[in-house]
Tab-separated table of C-alpha atoms and ligand atoms in Angstrom:
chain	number	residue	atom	x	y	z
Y	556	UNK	CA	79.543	175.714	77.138
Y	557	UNK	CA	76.888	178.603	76.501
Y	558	UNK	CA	77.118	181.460	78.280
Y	559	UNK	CA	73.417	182.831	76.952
Y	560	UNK	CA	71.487	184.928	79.137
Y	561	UNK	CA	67.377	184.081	79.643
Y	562	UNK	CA	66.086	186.716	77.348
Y	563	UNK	CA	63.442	184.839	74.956
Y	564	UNK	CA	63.727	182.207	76.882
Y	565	UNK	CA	61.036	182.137	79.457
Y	566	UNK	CA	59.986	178.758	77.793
Y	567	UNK	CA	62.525	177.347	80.061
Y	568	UNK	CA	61.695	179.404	83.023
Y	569	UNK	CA	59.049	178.139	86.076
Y	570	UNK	CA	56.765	180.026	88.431
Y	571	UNK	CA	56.949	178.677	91.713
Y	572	UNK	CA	53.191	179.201	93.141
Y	573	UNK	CA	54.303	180.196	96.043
Y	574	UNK	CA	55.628	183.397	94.496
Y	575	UNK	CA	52.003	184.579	93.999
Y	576	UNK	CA	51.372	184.005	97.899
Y	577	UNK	CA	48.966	181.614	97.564
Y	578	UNK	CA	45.751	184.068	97.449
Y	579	UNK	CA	43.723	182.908	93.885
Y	580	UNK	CA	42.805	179.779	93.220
Y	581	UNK	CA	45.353	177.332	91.263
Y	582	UNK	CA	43.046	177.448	87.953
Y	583	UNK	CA	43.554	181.284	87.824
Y	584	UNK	CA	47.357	181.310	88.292
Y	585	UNK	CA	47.587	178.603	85.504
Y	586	UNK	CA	46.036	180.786	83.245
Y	587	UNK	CA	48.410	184.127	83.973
Y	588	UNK	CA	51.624	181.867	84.219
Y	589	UNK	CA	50.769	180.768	80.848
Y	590	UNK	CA	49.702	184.289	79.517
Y	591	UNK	CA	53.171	185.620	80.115
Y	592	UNK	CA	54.873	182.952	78.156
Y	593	UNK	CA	56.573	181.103	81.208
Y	594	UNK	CA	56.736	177.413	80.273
Y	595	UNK	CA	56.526	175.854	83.047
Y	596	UNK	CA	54.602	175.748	86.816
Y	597	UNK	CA	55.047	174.814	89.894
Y	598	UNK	CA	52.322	174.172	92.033
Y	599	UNK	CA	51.929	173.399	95.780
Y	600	UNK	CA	50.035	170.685	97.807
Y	601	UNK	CA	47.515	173.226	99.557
Y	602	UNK	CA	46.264	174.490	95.910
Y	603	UNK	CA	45.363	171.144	95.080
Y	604	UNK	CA	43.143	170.577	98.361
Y	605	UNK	CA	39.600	169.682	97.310
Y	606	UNK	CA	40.535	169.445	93.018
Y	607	UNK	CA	41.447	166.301	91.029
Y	608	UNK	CA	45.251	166.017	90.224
Y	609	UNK	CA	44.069	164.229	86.801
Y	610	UNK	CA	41.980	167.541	85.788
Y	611	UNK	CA	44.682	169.591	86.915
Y	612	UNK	CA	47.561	167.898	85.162
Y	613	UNK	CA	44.854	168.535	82.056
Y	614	UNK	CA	44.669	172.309	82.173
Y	615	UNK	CA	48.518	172.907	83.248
Y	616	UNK	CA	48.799	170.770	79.568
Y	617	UNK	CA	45.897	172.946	77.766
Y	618	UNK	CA	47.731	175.969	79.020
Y	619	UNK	CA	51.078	174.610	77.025
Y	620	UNK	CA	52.791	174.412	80.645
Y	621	UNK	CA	54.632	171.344	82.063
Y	622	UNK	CA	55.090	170.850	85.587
Y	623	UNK	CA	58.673	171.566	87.165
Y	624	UNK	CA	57.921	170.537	90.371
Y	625	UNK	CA	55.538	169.238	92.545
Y	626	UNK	CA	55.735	170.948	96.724
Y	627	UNK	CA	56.600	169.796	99.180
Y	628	UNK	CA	56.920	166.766	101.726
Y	629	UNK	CA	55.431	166.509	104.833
Y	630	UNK	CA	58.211	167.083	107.474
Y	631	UNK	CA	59.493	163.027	108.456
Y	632	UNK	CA	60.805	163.288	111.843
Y	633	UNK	CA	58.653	162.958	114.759
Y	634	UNK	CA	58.538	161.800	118.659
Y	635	UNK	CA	56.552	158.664	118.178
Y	636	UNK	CA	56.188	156.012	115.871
Y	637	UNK	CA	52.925	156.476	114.736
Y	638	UNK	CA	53.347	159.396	113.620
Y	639	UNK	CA	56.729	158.996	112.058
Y	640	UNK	CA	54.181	156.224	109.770
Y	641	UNK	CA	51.671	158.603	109.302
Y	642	UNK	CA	54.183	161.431	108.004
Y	643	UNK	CA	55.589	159.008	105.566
Y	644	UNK	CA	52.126	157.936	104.894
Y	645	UNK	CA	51.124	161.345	103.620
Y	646	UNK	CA	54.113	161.640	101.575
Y	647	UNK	CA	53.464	158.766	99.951
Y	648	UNK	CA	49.887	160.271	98.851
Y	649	UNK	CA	51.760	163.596	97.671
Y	650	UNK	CA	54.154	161.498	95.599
Y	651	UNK	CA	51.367	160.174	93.471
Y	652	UNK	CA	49.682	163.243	93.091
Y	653	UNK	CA	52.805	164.466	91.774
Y	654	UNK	CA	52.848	161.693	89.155
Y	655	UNK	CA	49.227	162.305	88.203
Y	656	UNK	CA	50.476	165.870	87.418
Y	657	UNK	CA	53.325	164.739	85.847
Y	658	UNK	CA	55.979	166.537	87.933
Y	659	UNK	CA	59.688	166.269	86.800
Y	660	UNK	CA	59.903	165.563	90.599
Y	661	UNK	CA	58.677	165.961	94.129
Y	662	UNK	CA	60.138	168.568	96.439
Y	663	UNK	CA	61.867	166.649	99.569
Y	664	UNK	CA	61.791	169.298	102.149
Y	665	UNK	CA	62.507	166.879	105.247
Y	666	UNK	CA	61.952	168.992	108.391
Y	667	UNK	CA	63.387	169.274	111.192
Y	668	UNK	CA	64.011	168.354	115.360
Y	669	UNK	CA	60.702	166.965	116.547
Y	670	UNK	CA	59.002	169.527	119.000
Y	671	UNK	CA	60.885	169.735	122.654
Y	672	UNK	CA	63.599	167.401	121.162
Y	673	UNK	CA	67.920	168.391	120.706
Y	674	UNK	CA	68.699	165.489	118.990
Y	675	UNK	CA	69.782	166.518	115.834
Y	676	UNK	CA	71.420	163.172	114.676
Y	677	UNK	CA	68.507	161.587	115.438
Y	678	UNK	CA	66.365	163.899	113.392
Y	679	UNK	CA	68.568	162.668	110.820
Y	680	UNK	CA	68.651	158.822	111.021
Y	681	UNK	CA	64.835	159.547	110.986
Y	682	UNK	CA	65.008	161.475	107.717
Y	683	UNK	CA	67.690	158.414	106.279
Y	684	UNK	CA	64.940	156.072	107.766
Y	685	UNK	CA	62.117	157.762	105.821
Y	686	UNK	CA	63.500	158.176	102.477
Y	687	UNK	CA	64.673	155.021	102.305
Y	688	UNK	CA	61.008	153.637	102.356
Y	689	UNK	CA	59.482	156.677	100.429
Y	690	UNK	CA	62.344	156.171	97.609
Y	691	UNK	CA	60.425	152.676	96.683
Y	692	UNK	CA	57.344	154.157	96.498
Y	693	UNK	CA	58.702	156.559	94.196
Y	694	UNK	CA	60.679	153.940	92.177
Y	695	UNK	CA	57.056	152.144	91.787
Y	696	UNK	CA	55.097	155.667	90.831
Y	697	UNK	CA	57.943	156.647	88.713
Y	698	UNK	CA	58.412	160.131	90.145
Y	699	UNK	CA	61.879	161.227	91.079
Y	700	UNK	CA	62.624	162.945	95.000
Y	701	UNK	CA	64.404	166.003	94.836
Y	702	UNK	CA	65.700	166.327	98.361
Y	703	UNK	CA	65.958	170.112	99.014
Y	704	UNK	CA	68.857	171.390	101.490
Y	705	UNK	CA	67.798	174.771	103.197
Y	706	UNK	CA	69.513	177.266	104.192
Y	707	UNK	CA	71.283	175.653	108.279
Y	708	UNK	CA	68.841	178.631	110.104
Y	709	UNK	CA	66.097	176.045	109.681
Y	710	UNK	CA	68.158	173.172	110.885
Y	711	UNK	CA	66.061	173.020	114.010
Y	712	UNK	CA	62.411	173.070	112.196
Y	713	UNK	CA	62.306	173.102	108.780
Y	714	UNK	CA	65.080	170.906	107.832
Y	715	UNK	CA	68.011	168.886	109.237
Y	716	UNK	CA	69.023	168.815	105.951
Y	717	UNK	CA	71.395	171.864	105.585
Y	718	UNK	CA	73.993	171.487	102.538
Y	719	UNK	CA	74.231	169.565	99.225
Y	720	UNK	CA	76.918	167.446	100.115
Y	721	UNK	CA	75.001	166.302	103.170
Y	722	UNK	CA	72.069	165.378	100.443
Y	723	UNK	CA	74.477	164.024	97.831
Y	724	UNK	CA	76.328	161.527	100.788
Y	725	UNK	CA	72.456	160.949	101.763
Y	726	UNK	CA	71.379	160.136	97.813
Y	727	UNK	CA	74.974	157.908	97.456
Y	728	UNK	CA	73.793	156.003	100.765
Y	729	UNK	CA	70.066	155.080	99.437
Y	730	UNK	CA	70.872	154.912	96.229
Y	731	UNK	CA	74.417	154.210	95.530
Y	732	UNK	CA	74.431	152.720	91.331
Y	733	UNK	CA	71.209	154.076	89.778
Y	734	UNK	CA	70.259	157.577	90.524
Y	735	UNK	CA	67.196	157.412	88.579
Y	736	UNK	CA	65.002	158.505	92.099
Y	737	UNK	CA	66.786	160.183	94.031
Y	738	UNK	CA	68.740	163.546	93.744
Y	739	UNK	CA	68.645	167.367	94.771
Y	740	UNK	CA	66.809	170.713	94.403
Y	741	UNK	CA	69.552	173.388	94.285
Y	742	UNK	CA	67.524	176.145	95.732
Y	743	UNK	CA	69.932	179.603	95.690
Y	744	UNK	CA	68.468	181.382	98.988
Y	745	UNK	CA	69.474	178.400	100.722
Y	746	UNK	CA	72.458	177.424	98.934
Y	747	UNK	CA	74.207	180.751	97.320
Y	748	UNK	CA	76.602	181.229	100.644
Y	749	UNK	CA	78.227	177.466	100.434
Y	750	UNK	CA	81.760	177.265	100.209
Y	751	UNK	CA	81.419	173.788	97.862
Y	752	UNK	CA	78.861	175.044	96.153
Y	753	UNK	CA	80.649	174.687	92.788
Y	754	UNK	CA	81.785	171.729	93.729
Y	755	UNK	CA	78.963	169.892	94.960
Y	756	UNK	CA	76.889	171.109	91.501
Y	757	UNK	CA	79.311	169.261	89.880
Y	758	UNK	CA	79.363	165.923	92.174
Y	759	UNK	CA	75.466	166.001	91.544
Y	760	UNK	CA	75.744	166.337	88.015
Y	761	UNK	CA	78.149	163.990	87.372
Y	762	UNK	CA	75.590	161.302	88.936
Y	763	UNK	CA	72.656	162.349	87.134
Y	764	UNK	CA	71.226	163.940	90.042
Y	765	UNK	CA	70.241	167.483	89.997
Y	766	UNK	CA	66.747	167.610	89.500
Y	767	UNK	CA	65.534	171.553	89.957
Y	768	UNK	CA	67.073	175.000	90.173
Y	769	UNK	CA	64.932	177.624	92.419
Y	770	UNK	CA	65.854	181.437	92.291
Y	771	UNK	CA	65.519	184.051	93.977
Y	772	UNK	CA	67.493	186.868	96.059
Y	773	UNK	CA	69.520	187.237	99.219
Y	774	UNK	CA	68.350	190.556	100.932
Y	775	UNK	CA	70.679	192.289	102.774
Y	776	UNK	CA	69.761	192.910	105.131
Y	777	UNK	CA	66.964	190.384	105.327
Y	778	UNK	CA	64.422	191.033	107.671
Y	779	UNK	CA	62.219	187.745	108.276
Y	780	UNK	CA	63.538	184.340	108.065
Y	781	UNK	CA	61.064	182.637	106.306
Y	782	UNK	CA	59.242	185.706	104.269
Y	783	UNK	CA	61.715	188.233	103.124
Y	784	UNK	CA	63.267	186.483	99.658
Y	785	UNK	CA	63.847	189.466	97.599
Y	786	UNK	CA	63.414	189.515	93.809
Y	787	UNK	CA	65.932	188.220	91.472
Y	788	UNK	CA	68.556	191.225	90.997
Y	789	UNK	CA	67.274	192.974	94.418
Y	790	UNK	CA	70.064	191.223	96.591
Y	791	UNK	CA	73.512	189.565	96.363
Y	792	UNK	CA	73.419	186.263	94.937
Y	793	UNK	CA	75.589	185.854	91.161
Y	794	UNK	CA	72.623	184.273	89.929
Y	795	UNK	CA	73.546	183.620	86.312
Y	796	UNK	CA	76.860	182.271	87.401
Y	797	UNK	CA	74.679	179.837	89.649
Y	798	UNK	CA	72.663	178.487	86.457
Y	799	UNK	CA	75.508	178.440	84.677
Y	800	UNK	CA	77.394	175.829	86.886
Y	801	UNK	CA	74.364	173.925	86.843
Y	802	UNK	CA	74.574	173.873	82.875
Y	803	UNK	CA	78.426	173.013	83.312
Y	804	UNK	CA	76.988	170.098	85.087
Y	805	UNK	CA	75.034	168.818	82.410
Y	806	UNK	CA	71.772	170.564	83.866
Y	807	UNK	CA	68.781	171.043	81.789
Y	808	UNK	CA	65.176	171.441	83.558
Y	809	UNK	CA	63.629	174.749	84.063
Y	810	UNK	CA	64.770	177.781	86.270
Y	811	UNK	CA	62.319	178.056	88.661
Y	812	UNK	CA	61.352	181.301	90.503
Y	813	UNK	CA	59.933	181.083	94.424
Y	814	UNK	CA	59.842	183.903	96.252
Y	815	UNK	CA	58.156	183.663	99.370
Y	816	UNK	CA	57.904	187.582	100.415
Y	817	UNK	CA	55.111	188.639	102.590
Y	818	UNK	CA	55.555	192.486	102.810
Y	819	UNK	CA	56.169	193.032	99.231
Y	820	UNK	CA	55.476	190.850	97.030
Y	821	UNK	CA	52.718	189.004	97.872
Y	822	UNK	CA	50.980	192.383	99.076
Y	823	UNK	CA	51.506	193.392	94.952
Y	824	UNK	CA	49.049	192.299	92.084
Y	825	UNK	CA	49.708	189.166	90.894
Y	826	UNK	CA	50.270	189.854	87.050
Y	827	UNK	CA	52.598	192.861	87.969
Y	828	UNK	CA	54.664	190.203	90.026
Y	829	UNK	CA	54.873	188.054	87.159
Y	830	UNK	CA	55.651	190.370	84.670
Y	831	UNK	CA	58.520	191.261	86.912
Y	832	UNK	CA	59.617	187.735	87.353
Y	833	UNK	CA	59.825	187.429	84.021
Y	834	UNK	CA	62.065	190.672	83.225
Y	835	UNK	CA	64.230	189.706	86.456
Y	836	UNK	CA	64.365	186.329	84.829
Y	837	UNK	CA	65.789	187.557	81.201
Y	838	UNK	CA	68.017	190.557	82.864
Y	839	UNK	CA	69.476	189.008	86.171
Y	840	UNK	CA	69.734	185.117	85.540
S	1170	ZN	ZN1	63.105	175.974	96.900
């Protein structure tokens, strides 16, 4: 198995939108992502608001850019039925923008307890419950889930979805003979500190069912929950030994930067933060 670094390779490499911080419009970041020499993009929901997906998908082809992935869900659980419908509803809408785009797949982040609720398992029958009906829709549009663990400090709103064995066992369940529709994100801020981590690559690969590989960095010490991902060689994570178990595993998609990182990175320009991306990219993954 190669053990080749990144460098010349940014053709394989993604930018993750959300890595700018979300301040120019989509058409604008196409054009720098593509200017660097990345081959890939990853755009989210919000930059789409008020555009055609069709003309979109267009210029992310003009550009020479394919589309890694498409974020994210709409959160599933809820405290009443109606809206449970409409979340699923609206995820059903985001899956076929994301096959309008094209998108290798759609970013499954599930959520998490319903407001005022502690029922945890029941968050997660919800989320079985959910993706069960949202996995035909995407067996009709073609467009493949990638359910995306986070890190368990969001298990209460972001994501009762914590590890990738918990999505693998969840993938098995749904769709036990042909994973065709249904696999996982491996996202290394959320996934870097697992035990089975090695182990669970390799459970998903051998079923066909790793479908994206987000990077970033663990901080220490990180300051902010949510905002504080730190570039790629600024923290702890073994990053290139992470994409290299996914390549054991038969992986072959993009490497996909997101860095969500309000007090530095998203405070710098835009083009220096991609230019650094793509350095960090050839030197550190
Ligand atoms: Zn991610």
């Amino acid at each position: 198995m190669s053990r080749q670094s990144l460098a010349g390779q940014l053709s394989r490499c993604s930018i993750n939108t959300a890595t700018l911080g979300h301040r120019q419009p989509l058409e604008t970041i196409i054009e720098q992502v593509a200017s660097l020499g990345f081959g890939w993009i990853a755009p989210w929901r919000r930059e789409l608001e008020g555009r055609a997906p069709l003309t979109i998908a267009r210029q992310i082809r003009d550009a020479g850019l394919r589309v890694s992935s498409y974020c994210r869900s709409t959160y599933i659980p809820s405290s009443d039925a109606r809206t449970f419908a409409a979340n699923l509803d609206d995820n059903r809408r985001a899956i076929e923008q994301a096959a309008q785009l094209g998108a290798e797949s759609f970013v499954m982040v599930v959520g998490g307890m319903p407001e005022g609720s502690r029922d945890l398992p029941g968050a997660r029958e919800q989320v079985r419950e959910g993706l069960a009906s949202l996995l035909e829709h995407a067996q009709q549009m073609d467009l493949p889930l990638a359910l995306e663990p986070l890190h368990p400090m969001y298990a209460a709103d972001r994501s009762c979805l914590s590890t990738l064995a918990q999505a693998l066992d969840l993938c098995e369940q749904l769709e036990p003979s042909d994973s065709r529709y249904l696999g996982v994100a491996v996202d290394a801020y959320h996934c870097w500190w697992d035990p089975d981590l090695h182990l669970q690559i390799a459970r998903a690969g051998a079923q066909r069912r790793l479908l994206g590989l987000h990077v970033c960095d663990w901080l220490v010490p990180t300051r902010d929950l949510l905002l504080d991902r730190g570039m790629m060689g600024d923290g702890v994570i073994d990053l290139a030994g992470l994409r290299h178990a996914m390549e054991d595993a038969g992986y072959r998609g993009p490497v996909e930067v997101e860095i969500f990182s309000f007090n530095n990175w998203w405070q710098r320009d835009p083009l220096e933060v991609l230019h650094t991306c793509a350095e960090r990219l050839q030197s550190h993954c």
